[in-house]
């Protein structure tokens, strides 16, 4: 029954993993659009008995649904209850205000190692991290319920989510077993790629890097081969579609199966194996469960398959078809299209001002 981004995102994460997620009287708003209803079932308040739910997600102090002892309830709040300094903030407070409070700035540029200035993107990271952390807390509470038989109430703080995001982006880990050592999603230097990506030589990477700096088309080509499951691909109409399956085993295998090249990637030596099993460690650089960590030949192969397939239809056709199949994607807008987009306008990313140019 959530309308804020954090709650809707938490529900989406469960829906994408196969859970039955019901949305009561869904309405679109600045924070919640139809994309966040993917894989969910829209109902009215009269269609279901709330006592049948394992998890209930609401905004703030919403008391329209009473939590039963066995249920988990997640509340999206601005600050944690009892916070003497920020506890009075309204739960739907503007995202930019929270970003200012946390001192948040990110240069999460996936291709920043191409030696160019970073373009700041106004991502709603406080709310996004609150949603992700809230979903993990709900899953942990479900697991704990098997032990004690009791549910619990969870407060997902947007302010705390922003601080957690800063910590996560700065986090460094040591001492993990090799098969659990994560592959970084963001590379700051060419040496980072060479250290983690097998199958590419330094001179070869330098050549690709210079070509990408000089030519946007070459940059797109290189991005596809480093991140094949989250790179934009040109479609039949010349527009671009962006698949989103970088960190998700089910979505990565789902794309390969739906687009019809699961057998082909298998013949190339790419596997689908449990990443938490030490026995899978020899396949870490070609495992669909770790799609961001492919060796360079494997990621190139997948990129080539995506390229050929996406040229068969228009970007809008792919977006409708893939979303219908439960596979997240989005049409890439031009800068001009984005300036005119109703959601960008509603978020006040752009504003019209008088004066001469």
mmCIF file of C-alpha atoms in Angstrom:
data_model
loop_
_atom_site.group_PDB
_atom_site.id
_atom_site.type_symbol
_atom_site.label_atom_id
_atom_site.label_comp_id
_atom_site.label_asym_id
_atom_site.label_seq_id
_atom_site.Cartn_x
_atom_site.Cartn_y
_atom_site.Cartn_z
ATOM 1 C CA UNK A 1 0.000 0.000 0.000
ATOM 2 C CA UNK A 2 3.035 2.215 -0.508
ATOM 3 C CA UNK A 3 3.206 5.266 -2.747
ATOM 4 C CA UNK A 4 6.754 6.465 -1.933
ATOM 5 C CA UNK A 5 9.618 5.257 -4.090
ATOM 6 C CA UNK A 6 11.340 3.234 -1.336
ATOM 7 C CA UNK A 7 8.300 1.087 -0.604
ATOM 8 C CA UNK A 8 7.364 0.598 -4.245
ATOM 9 C CA UNK A 9 10.960 -0.369 -5.058
ATOM 10 C CA UNK A 10 11.110 -2.864 -2.181
ATOM 11 C CA UNK A 11 7.959 -4.510 -3.536
ATOM 12 C CA UNK A 12 9.438 -4.550 -7.042
ATOM 13 C CA UNK A 13 12.559 -6.326 -5.824
ATOM 14 C CA UNK A 14 10.401 -9.097 -4.348
ATOM 15 C CA UNK A 15 8.237 -9.257 -7.481
ATOM 16 C CA UNK A 16 11.297 -9.576 -9.718
ATOM 17 C CA UNK A 17 12.428 -12.555 -7.630
ATOM 18 C CA UNK A 18 9.103 -14.340 -8.204
ATOM 19 C CA UNK A 19 7.084 -13.333 -5.120
ATOM 20 C CA UNK A 20 3.377 -12.599 -5.471
ATOM 21 C CA UNK A 21 3.162 -8.862 -4.823
ATOM 22 C CA UNK A 22 -0.231 -7.142 -4.630
ATOM 23 C CA UNK A 23 -0.596 -3.384 -5.100
ATOM 24 C CA UNK A 24 -3.682 -1.882 -3.454
ATOM 25 C CA UNK A 25 -5.311 0.850 -5.570
ATOM 26 C CA UNK A 26 -2.088 1.752 -7.418
ATOM 27 C CA UNK A 27 -1.722 5.387 -8.411
ATOM 28 C CA UNK A 28 1.061 7.057 -10.332
ATOM 29 C CA UNK A 29 2.888 9.979 -8.762
ATOM 30 C CA UNK A 30 6.220 11.779 -8.924
ATOM 31 C CA UNK A 31 7.826 8.876 -7.053
ATOM 32 C CA UNK A 32 5.804 5.945 -8.381
ATOM 33 C CA UNK A 33 5.068 5.181 -12.017
ATOM 34 C CA UNK A 34 3.933 2.096 -13.902
ATOM 35 C CA UNK A 35 7.509 0.812 -14.151
ATOM 36 C CA UNK A 36 7.498 0.162 -10.410
ATOM 37 C CA UNK A 37 4.409 -2.036 -10.822
ATOM 38 C CA UNK A 38 6.258 -4.525 -13.012
ATOM 39 C CA UNK A 39 5.368 -8.143 -12.152
ATOM 40 C CA UNK A 40 2.858 -6.963 -9.521
ATOM 41 C CA UNK A 41 -0.889 -7.570 -9.338
ATOM 42 C CA UNK A 42 -3.140 -4.514 -9.039
ATOM 43 C CA UNK A 43 -6.106 -4.955 -6.672
ATOM 44 C CA UNK A 44 -8.548 -2.925 -4.605
ATOM 45 C CA UNK A 45 -8.665 -2.923 -0.820
ATOM 46 C CA UNK A 46 -11.735 -5.200 -0.980
ATOM 47 C CA UNK A 47 -10.003 -7.889 -3.071
ATOM 48 C CA UNK A 48 -7.809 -9.405 -0.369
ATOM 49 C CA UNK A 49 -7.702 -10.021 3.364
ATOM 50 C CA UNK A 50 -4.584 -8.221 4.689
ATOM 51 C CA UNK A 51 -4.065 -10.991 7.249
ATOM 52 C CA UNK A 52 -3.066 -13.327 4.389
ATOM 53 C CA UNK A 53 0.049 -11.297 3.532
ATOM 54 C CA UNK A 54 3.541 -12.147 4.770
ATOM 55 C CA UNK A 55 4.834 -8.597 4.256
ATOM 56 C CA UNK A 56 2.927 -5.308 4.279
ATOM 57 C CA UNK A 57 4.606 -2.160 2.940
ATOM 58 C CA UNK A 58 3.207 1.275 3.824
ATOM 59 C CA UNK A 59 4.235 4.934 3.979
ATOM 60 C CA UNK A 60 5.108 6.459 7.342
ATOM 61 C CA UNK A 61 2.519 6.060 10.086
ATOM 62 C CA UNK A 62 -0.213 4.729 7.780
ATOM 63 C CA UNK A 63 -2.433 2.680 10.111
ATOM 64 C CA UNK A 64 -5.084 1.614 7.604
ATOM 65 C CA UNK A 65 -3.810 -1.972 7.790
ATOM 66 C CA UNK A 66 -3.251 -3.559 11.177
ATOM 67 C CA UNK A 67 -0.193 -5.812 11.423
ATOM 68 C CA UNK A 68 -0.874 -9.314 12.756
ATOM 69 C CA UNK A 69 1.729 -10.921 15.072
ATOM 70 C CA UNK A 70 3.051 -13.191 12.294
ATOM 71 C CA UNK A 71 3.411 -10.391 9.709
ATOM 72 C CA UNK A 72 6.318 -8.162 8.737
ATOM 73 C CA UNK A 73 5.464 -4.509 8.128
ATOM 74 C CA UNK A 74 7.876 -2.136 6.405
ATOM 75 C CA UNK A 75 7.310 1.580 6.885
ATOM 76 C CA UNK A 76 9.104 4.103 4.670
ATOM 77 C CA UNK A 77 10.095 7.066 6.831
ATOM 78 C CA UNK A 78 12.280 10.128 6.391
ATOM 79 C CA UNK A 79 14.187 9.533 9.641
ATOM 80 C CA UNK A 80 14.110 6.786 12.232
ATOM 81 C CA UNK A 81 11.584 7.129 15.080
ATOM 82 C CA UNK A 82 13.064 8.955 18.051
ATOM 83 C CA UNK A 83 15.578 10.916 15.974
ATOM 84 C CA UNK A 84 15.713 14.146 18.003
ATOM 85 C CA UNK A 85 17.178 16.211 15.180
ATOM 86 C CA UNK A 86 15.445 14.963 12.051
ATOM 87 C CA UNK A 87 12.462 13.001 13.369
ATOM 88 C CA UNK A 88 10.097 15.849 12.508
ATOM 89 C CA UNK A 89 10.822 15.663 8.781
ATOM 90 C CA UNK A 90 7.779 14.663 6.709
ATOM 91 C CA UNK A 91 8.195 11.168 5.315
ATOM 92 C CA UNK A 92 7.643 12.358 1.723
ATOM 93 C CA UNK A 93 10.173 15.188 2.004
ATOM 94 C CA UNK A 94 11.859 16.217 -1.246
ATOM 95 C CA UNK A 95 14.766 14.008 -2.281
ATOM 96 C CA UNK A 96 17.083 16.946 -2.949
ATOM 97 C CA UNK A 97 16.626 18.071 0.655
ATOM 98 C CA UNK A 98 17.789 14.677 1.922
ATOM 99 C CA UNK A 99 20.717 14.692 -0.504
ATOM 100 C CA UNK A 100 21.736 18.090 0.838
ATOM 101 C CA UNK A 101 21.479 16.874 4.452
ATOM 102 C CA UNK A 102 23.699 13.886 3.761
ATOM 103 C CA UNK A 103 26.159 15.863 1.652
ATOM 104 C CA UNK A 104 25.541 13.385 -1.119
ATOM 105 C CA UNK A 105 27.396 13.535 -4.408
ATOM 106 C CA UNK A 106 28.298 10.606 -6.585
ATOM 107 C CA UNK A 107 30.451 10.132 -9.642
ATOM 108 C CA UNK A 108 29.057 6.684 -10.415
ATOM 109 C CA UNK A 109 30.076 6.935 -14.030
ATOM 110 C CA UNK A 110 30.511 3.453 -15.467
ATOM 111 C CA UNK A 111 33.019 4.727 -18.048
ATOM 112 C CA UNK A 112 34.796 7.352 -15.947
ATOM 113 C CA UNK A 113 38.130 5.680 -16.682
ATOM 114 C CA UNK A 114 37.961 7.195 -20.183
ATOM 115 C CA UNK A 115 39.573 10.344 -18.696
ATOM 116 C CA UNK A 116 36.635 12.701 -19.100
ATOM 117 C CA UNK A 117 34.629 14.894 -16.717
ATOM 118 C CA UNK A 118 31.790 13.133 -14.917
ATOM 119 C CA UNK A 119 28.239 14.267 -15.599
ATOM 120 C CA UNK A 120 26.246 14.393 -12.358
ATOM 121 C CA UNK A 121 22.974 12.448 -12.489
ATOM 122 C CA UNK A 122 20.285 13.375 -9.925
ATOM 123 C CA UNK A 123 19.557 9.823 -8.819
ATOM 124 C CA UNK A 124 17.224 9.460 -5.828
ATOM 125 C CA UNK A 125 19.802 7.437 -3.966
ATOM 126 C CA UNK A 126 18.469 8.083 -0.466
ATOM 127 C CA UNK A 127 15.131 6.537 -1.398
ATOM 128 C CA UNK A 128 16.667 3.835 -3.587
ATOM 129 C CA UNK A 129 19.013 2.588 -0.870
ATOM 130 C CA UNK A 130 16.201 2.763 1.711
ATOM 131 C CA UNK A 131 14.125 0.525 -0.561
ATOM 132 C CA UNK A 132 16.921 -1.977 -1.127
ATOM 133 C CA UNK A 133 17.883 -2.086 2.557
ATOM 134 C CA UNK A 134 14.223 -2.347 3.529
ATOM 135 C CA UNK A 135 13.691 -5.280 1.179
ATOM 136 C CA UNK A 136 16.726 -7.064 2.643
ATOM 137 C CA UNK A 137 15.465 -6.397 6.173
ATOM 138 C CA UNK A 138 12.058 -7.841 5.258
ATOM 139 C CA UNK A 139 13.686 -10.954 3.797
ATOM 140 C CA UNK A 140 15.789 -11.363 6.957
ATOM 141 C CA UNK A 141 12.664 -10.959 9.089
ATOM 142 C CA UNK A 142 10.899 -13.661 7.081
ATOM 143 C CA UNK A 143 13.816 -15.986 7.669
ATOM 144 C CA UNK A 144 13.853 -15.156 11.380
ATOM 145 C CA UNK A 145 10.125 -15.855 11.551
ATOM 146 C CA UNK A 146 10.893 -19.473 10.746
ATOM 147 C CA UNK A 147 12.926 -19.548 13.956
ATOM 148 C CA UNK A 148 10.629 -17.672 16.339
ATOM 149 C CA UNK A 149 7.240 -17.627 14.630
ATOM 150 C CA UNK A 150 6.932 -13.858 15.075
ATOM 151 C CA UNK A 151 6.832 -10.995 12.606
ATOM 152 C CA UNK A 152 8.160 -7.510 13.229
ATOM 153 C CA UNK A 153 7.906 -3.880 12.173
ATOM 154 C CA UNK A 154 10.710 -2.398 10.070
ATOM 155 C CA UNK A 155 11.406 1.298 9.518
ATOM 156 C CA UNK A 156 13.226 2.006 6.256
ATOM 157 C CA UNK A 157 14.723 5.469 6.735
ATOM 158 C CA UNK A 158 15.421 7.457 3.596
ATOM 159 C CA UNK A 159 17.932 9.623 5.463
ATOM 160 C CA UNK A 160 19.758 6.558 6.787
ATOM 161 C CA UNK A 161 19.575 5.063 3.288
ATOM 162 C CA UNK A 162 21.541 8.016 1.917
ATOM 163 C CA UNK A 163 24.233 7.620 4.559
ATOM 164 C CA UNK A 164 24.353 3.887 3.838
ATOM 165 C CA UNK A 165 24.805 4.636 0.148
ATOM 166 C CA UNK A 166 27.848 6.780 0.891
ATOM 167 C CA UNK A 167 29.279 3.969 3.015
ATOM 168 C CA UNK A 168 28.548 1.324 0.394
ATOM 169 C CA UNK A 169 30.222 3.327 -2.364
ATOM 170 C CA UNK A 170 33.329 3.784 -0.213
ATOM 171 C CA UNK A 171 33.366 0.233 1.141
ATOM 172 C CA UNK A 172 36.404 -1.959 0.654
ATOM 173 C CA UNK A 173 36.456 -5.618 1.618
ATOM 174 C CA UNK A 174 39.324 -7.940 2.429
ATOM 175 C CA UNK A 175 39.610 -11.508 3.608
ATOM 176 C CA UNK A 176 36.701 -12.952 1.627
ATOM 177 C CA UNK A 177 37.078 -16.391 0.002
ATOM 178 C CA UNK A 178 37.965 -15.977 -3.688
ATOM 179 C CA UNK A 179 34.554 -17.207 -4.904
ATOM 180 C CA UNK A 180 32.795 -14.528 -2.804
ATOM 181 C CA UNK A 181 35.089 -11.630 -3.699
ATOM 182 C CA UNK A 182 32.836 -9.321 -5.748
ATOM 183 C CA UNK A 183 33.727 -7.989 -9.164
ATOM 184 C CA UNK A 184 33.522 -4.157 -9.109
ATOM 185 C CA UNK A 185 30.776 -2.523 -11.141
ATOM 186 C CA UNK A 186 32.657 0.748 -11.558
ATOM 187 C CA UNK A 187 36.203 1.071 -12.849
ATOM 188 C CA UNK A 188 38.239 4.211 -12.208
ATOM 189 C CA UNK A 189 41.372 3.172 -14.074
ATOM 190 C CA UNK A 190 42.362 0.818 -16.886
ATOM 191 C CA UNK A 191 44.370 -1.179 -14.370
ATOM 192 C CA UNK A 192 41.124 -2.001 -12.508
ATOM 193 C CA UNK A 193 39.757 -3.676 -15.632
ATOM 194 C CA UNK A 194 42.949 -5.586 -16.341
ATOM 195 C CA UNK A 195 43.031 -6.834 -12.741
ATOM 196 C CA UNK A 196 39.482 -8.209 -12.851
ATOM 197 C CA UNK A 197 38.724 -9.002 -16.488
ATOM 198 C CA UNK A 198 40.520 -11.914 -18.099
ATOM 199 C CA UNK A 199 41.095 -12.266 -21.821
ATOM 200 C CA UNK A 200 42.202 -8.759 -22.773
ATOM 201 C CA UNK A 201 45.746 -7.442 -23.086
ATOM 202 C CA UNK A 202 46.884 -3.963 -21.884
ATOM 203 C CA UNK A 203 47.759 -2.773 -25.388
ATOM 204 C CA UNK A 204 44.414 -3.982 -26.704
ATOM 205 C CA UNK A 205 42.525 -2.172 -23.946
ATOM 206 C CA UNK A 206 44.495 1.030 -24.548
ATOM 207 C CA UNK A 207 43.516 0.852 -28.217
ATOM 208 C CA UNK A 208 39.838 0.358 -27.347
ATOM 209 C CA UNK A 209 40.019 3.170 -24.791
ATOM 210 C CA UNK A 210 41.443 5.718 -27.213
ATOM 211 C CA UNK A 211 38.874 4.773 -29.855
ATOM 212 C CA UNK A 212 36.085 5.197 -27.289
ATOM 213 C CA UNK A 213 37.375 8.640 -26.278
ATOM 214 C CA UNK A 214 37.456 9.758 -29.919
ATOM 215 C CA UNK A 215 34.175 8.242 -31.134
ATOM 216 C CA UNK A 216 30.845 7.894 -29.238
ATOM 217 C CA UNK A 217 29.947 4.864 -31.369
ATOM 218 C CA UNK A 218 33.147 3.128 -30.270
ATOM 219 C CA UNK A 219 32.373 4.046 -26.678
ATOM 220 C CA UNK A 220 28.970 2.335 -27.003
ATOM 221 C CA UNK A 221 30.688 -0.705 -28.531
ATOM 222 C CA UNK A 222 33.153 -0.934 -25.636
ATOM 223 C CA UNK A 223 30.450 -0.398 -23.008
ATOM 224 C CA UNK A 224 28.462 -3.283 -24.497
ATOM 225 C CA UNK A 225 31.485 -5.562 -24.292
ATOM 226 C CA UNK A 226 32.278 -4.673 -20.698
ATOM 227 C CA UNK A 227 28.660 -4.713 -19.459
ATOM 228 C CA UNK A 228 26.632 -6.737 -22.003
ATOM 229 C CA UNK A 229 23.601 -7.125 -19.729
ATOM 230 C CA UNK A 230 23.256 -3.405 -18.968
ATOM 231 C CA UNK A 231 24.444 -1.583 -22.076
ATOM 232 C CA UNK A 232 22.263 0.239 -24.648
ATOM 233 C CA UNK A 233 21.793 -1.488 -28.009
ATOM 234 C CA UNK A 234 20.621 0.016 -31.312
ATOM 235 C CA UNK A 235 17.283 -1.271 -32.541
ATOM 236 C CA UNK A 236 15.626 -1.507 -35.956
ATOM 237 C CA UNK A 237 14.461 2.133 -35.839
ATOM 238 C CA UNK A 238 17.846 3.516 -34.801
ATOM 239 C CA UNK A 239 16.701 4.101 -31.208
ATOM 240 C CA UNK A 240 18.398 2.344 -28.276
ATOM 241 C CA UNK A 241 17.063 -0.170 -25.760
ATOM 242 C CA UNK A 242 18.695 -0.773 -22.371
ATOM 243 C CA UNK A 243 18.354 -4.262 -20.829
ATOM 244 C CA UNK A 244 18.809 -4.386 -17.051
ATOM 245 C CA UNK A 245 20.144 -7.674 -15.715
ATOM 246 C CA UNK A 246 23.670 -6.953 -14.525
ATOM 247 C CA UNK A 247 23.514 -8.250 -10.951
ATOM 248 C CA UNK A 248 20.665 -10.756 -11.253
ATOM 249 C CA UNK A 249 21.063 -14.412 -12.147
ATOM 250 C CA UNK A 250 17.371 -14.968 -12.879
ATOM 251 C CA UNK A 251 17.168 -11.963 -15.192
ATOM 252 C CA UNK A 252 20.439 -12.776 -16.990
ATOM 253 C CA UNK A 253 19.315 -16.348 -17.713
ATOM 254 C CA UNK A 254 15.817 -15.033 -18.456
ATOM 255 C CA UNK A 255 17.147 -12.737 -21.183
ATOM 256 C CA UNK A 256 19.219 -15.510 -22.765
ATOM 257 C CA UNK A 257 16.270 -17.900 -22.771
ATOM 258 C CA UNK A 258 13.675 -15.408 -23.961
ATOM 259 C CA UNK A 259 15.852 -14.053 -26.767
ATOM 260 C CA UNK A 260 16.666 -17.592 -27.854
ATOM 261 C CA UNK A 261 20.423 -17.836 -27.419
ATOM 262 C CA UNK A 262 20.757 -19.807 -24.171
ATOM 263 C CA UNK A 263 22.159 -22.822 -26.037
ATOM 264 C CA UNK A 264 24.595 -20.654 -27.942
ATOM 265 C CA UNK A 265 26.072 -19.083 -24.814
ATOM 266 C CA UNK A 266 26.351 -22.570 -23.309
ATOM 267 C CA UNK A 267 28.248 -23.819 -26.349
ATOM 268 C CA UNK A 268 30.643 -20.893 -25.882
ATOM 269 C CA UNK A 269 31.437 -22.140 -22.368
ATOM 270 C CA UNK A 270 29.233 -19.788 -20.357
ATOM 271 C CA UNK A 271 27.509 -21.584 -17.470
ATOM 272 C CA UNK A 272 24.626 -21.037 -15.049
ATOM 273 C CA UNK A 273 25.988 -22.115 -11.669
ATOM 274 C CA UNK A 274 25.430 -21.284 -7.994
ATOM 275 C CA UNK A 275 27.870 -18.408 -7.269
ATOM 276 C CA UNK A 276 27.904 -19.220 -3.528
ATOM 277 C CA UNK A 277 29.170 -22.748 -4.104
ATOM 278 C CA UNK A 278 33.004 -22.917 -3.960
ATOM 279 C CA UNK A 279 32.838 -25.590 -6.662
ATOM 280 C CA UNK A 280 31.618 -22.891 -9.072
ATOM 281 C CA UNK A 281 34.733 -20.750 -8.563
ATOM 282 C CA UNK A 282 36.464 -21.964 -11.783
ATOM 283 C CA UNK A 283 33.515 -20.515 -13.752
ATOM 284 C CA UNK A 284 33.347 -17.123 -12.029
ATOM 285 C CA UNK A 285 34.478 -15.317 -15.177
ATOM 286 C CA UNK A 286 31.779 -16.946 -17.359
ATOM 287 C CA UNK A 287 28.852 -17.542 -15.032
ATOM 288 C CA UNK A 288 25.405 -16.092 -15.794
ATOM 289 C CA UNK A 289 24.932 -15.784 -12.040
ATOM 290 C CA UNK A 290 27.758 -13.185 -12.095
ATOM 291 C CA UNK A 291 26.976 -11.368 -15.355
ATOM 292 C CA UNK A 292 29.101 -8.332 -14.520
ATOM 293 C CA UNK A 293 32.248 -10.436 -14.102
ATOM 294 C CA UNK A 294 32.523 -12.136 -17.494
ATOM 295 C CA UNK A 295 35.927 -12.529 -19.085
ATOM 296 C CA UNK A 296 36.284 -10.329 -22.143
ATOM 297 C CA UNK A 297 35.693 -13.010 -24.826
ATOM 298 C CA UNK A 298 32.515 -14.175 -23.050
ATOM 299 C CA UNK A 299 31.122 -10.663 -22.599
ATOM 300 C CA UNK A 300 31.925 -9.916 -26.251
ATOM 301 C CA UNK A 301 29.992 -13.011 -27.315
ATOM 302 C CA UNK A 302 26.904 -12.016 -25.320
ATOM 303 C CA UNK A 303 27.115 -8.442 -26.625
ATOM 304 C CA UNK A 304 27.195 -9.699 -30.219
ATOM 305 C CA UNK A 305 24.115 -11.852 -29.590
ATOM 306 C CA UNK A 306 22.243 -8.921 -28.038
ATOM 307 C CA UNK A 307 23.273 -6.645 -30.923
ATOM 308 C CA UNK A 308 21.933 -8.998 -33.580
ATOM 309 C CA UNK A 309 18.682 -9.700 -31.748
ATOM 310 C CA UNK A 310 17.777 -6.122 -30.872
ATOM 311 C CA UNK A 311 18.131 -5.047 -34.525
ATOM 312 C CA UNK A 312 15.060 -7.165 -35.353
ATOM 313 C CA UNK A 313 12.472 -4.775 -33.814
ATOM 314 C CA UNK A 314 12.001 -1.159 -32.816
ATOM 315 C CA UNK A 315 12.983 0.035 -29.361
ATOM 316 C CA UNK A 316 9.365 0.601 -28.303
ATOM 317 C CA UNK A 317 8.395 -2.864 -29.542
ATOM 318 C CA UNK A 318 11.193 -4.420 -27.484
ATOM 319 C CA UNK A 319 10.279 -2.390 -24.413
ATOM 320 C CA UNK A 320 6.652 -3.523 -24.527
ATOM 321 C CA UNK A 321 7.540 -7.143 -25.258
ATOM 322 C CA UNK A 322 10.295 -7.529 -22.676
ATOM 323 C CA UNK A 323 8.365 -5.726 -19.943
ATOM 324 C CA UNK A 324 5.455 -8.052 -20.690
ATOM 325 C CA UNK A 325 7.788 -11.007 -20.188
ATOM 326 C CA UNK A 326 8.969 -9.653 -16.827
ATOM 327 C CA UNK A 327 12.385 -8.606 -18.143
ATOM 328 C CA UNK A 328 13.283 -5.023 -17.134
ATOM 329 C CA UNK A 329 14.448 -2.649 -19.867
ATOM 330 C CA UNK A 330 13.959 0.912 -21.035
ATOM 331 C CA UNK A 331 14.121 2.914 -24.243
ATOM 332 C CA UNK A 332 17.018 5.375 -24.139
ATOM 333 C CA UNK A 333 15.846 8.943 -24.669
ATOM 334 C CA UNK A 334 17.785 11.670 -26.406
ATOM 335 C CA UNK A 335 18.623 14.750 -24.376
ATOM 336 C CA UNK A 336 15.860 16.666 -26.183
ATOM 337 C CA UNK A 337 13.310 13.919 -25.489
ATOM 338 C CA UNK A 338 14.298 13.866 -21.827
ATOM 339 C CA UNK A 339 13.863 17.633 -21.550
ATOM 340 C CA UNK A 340 10.278 17.228 -22.784
ATOM 341 C CA UNK A 341 9.518 14.102 -20.715
ATOM 342 C CA UNK A 342 6.590 14.599 -18.315
ATOM 343 C CA UNK A 343 8.348 12.685 -15.518
ATOM 344 C CA UNK A 344 11.516 14.770 -15.840
ATOM 345 C CA UNK A 345 9.360 17.882 -15.736
ATOM 346 C CA UNK A 346 7.402 16.636 -12.717
ATOM 347 C CA UNK A 347 10.698 15.924 -10.918
ATOM 348 C CA UNK A 348 11.775 19.518 -11.667
ATOM 349 C CA UNK A 349 14.992 18.380 -13.293
ATOM 350 C CA UNK A 350 14.295 20.941 -16.018
ATOM 351 C CA UNK A 351 12.710 24.358 -15.713
ATOM 352 C CA UNK A 352 11.799 27.012 -18.277
ATOM 353 C CA UNK A 353 13.289 30.455 -17.633
ATOM 354 C CA UNK A 354 12.853 33.695 -19.509
ATOM 355 C CA UNK A 355 15.710 35.454 -21.215
ATOM 356 C CA UNK A 356 17.895 35.361 -24.271
ATOM 357 C CA UNK A 357 20.112 32.425 -25.141
#
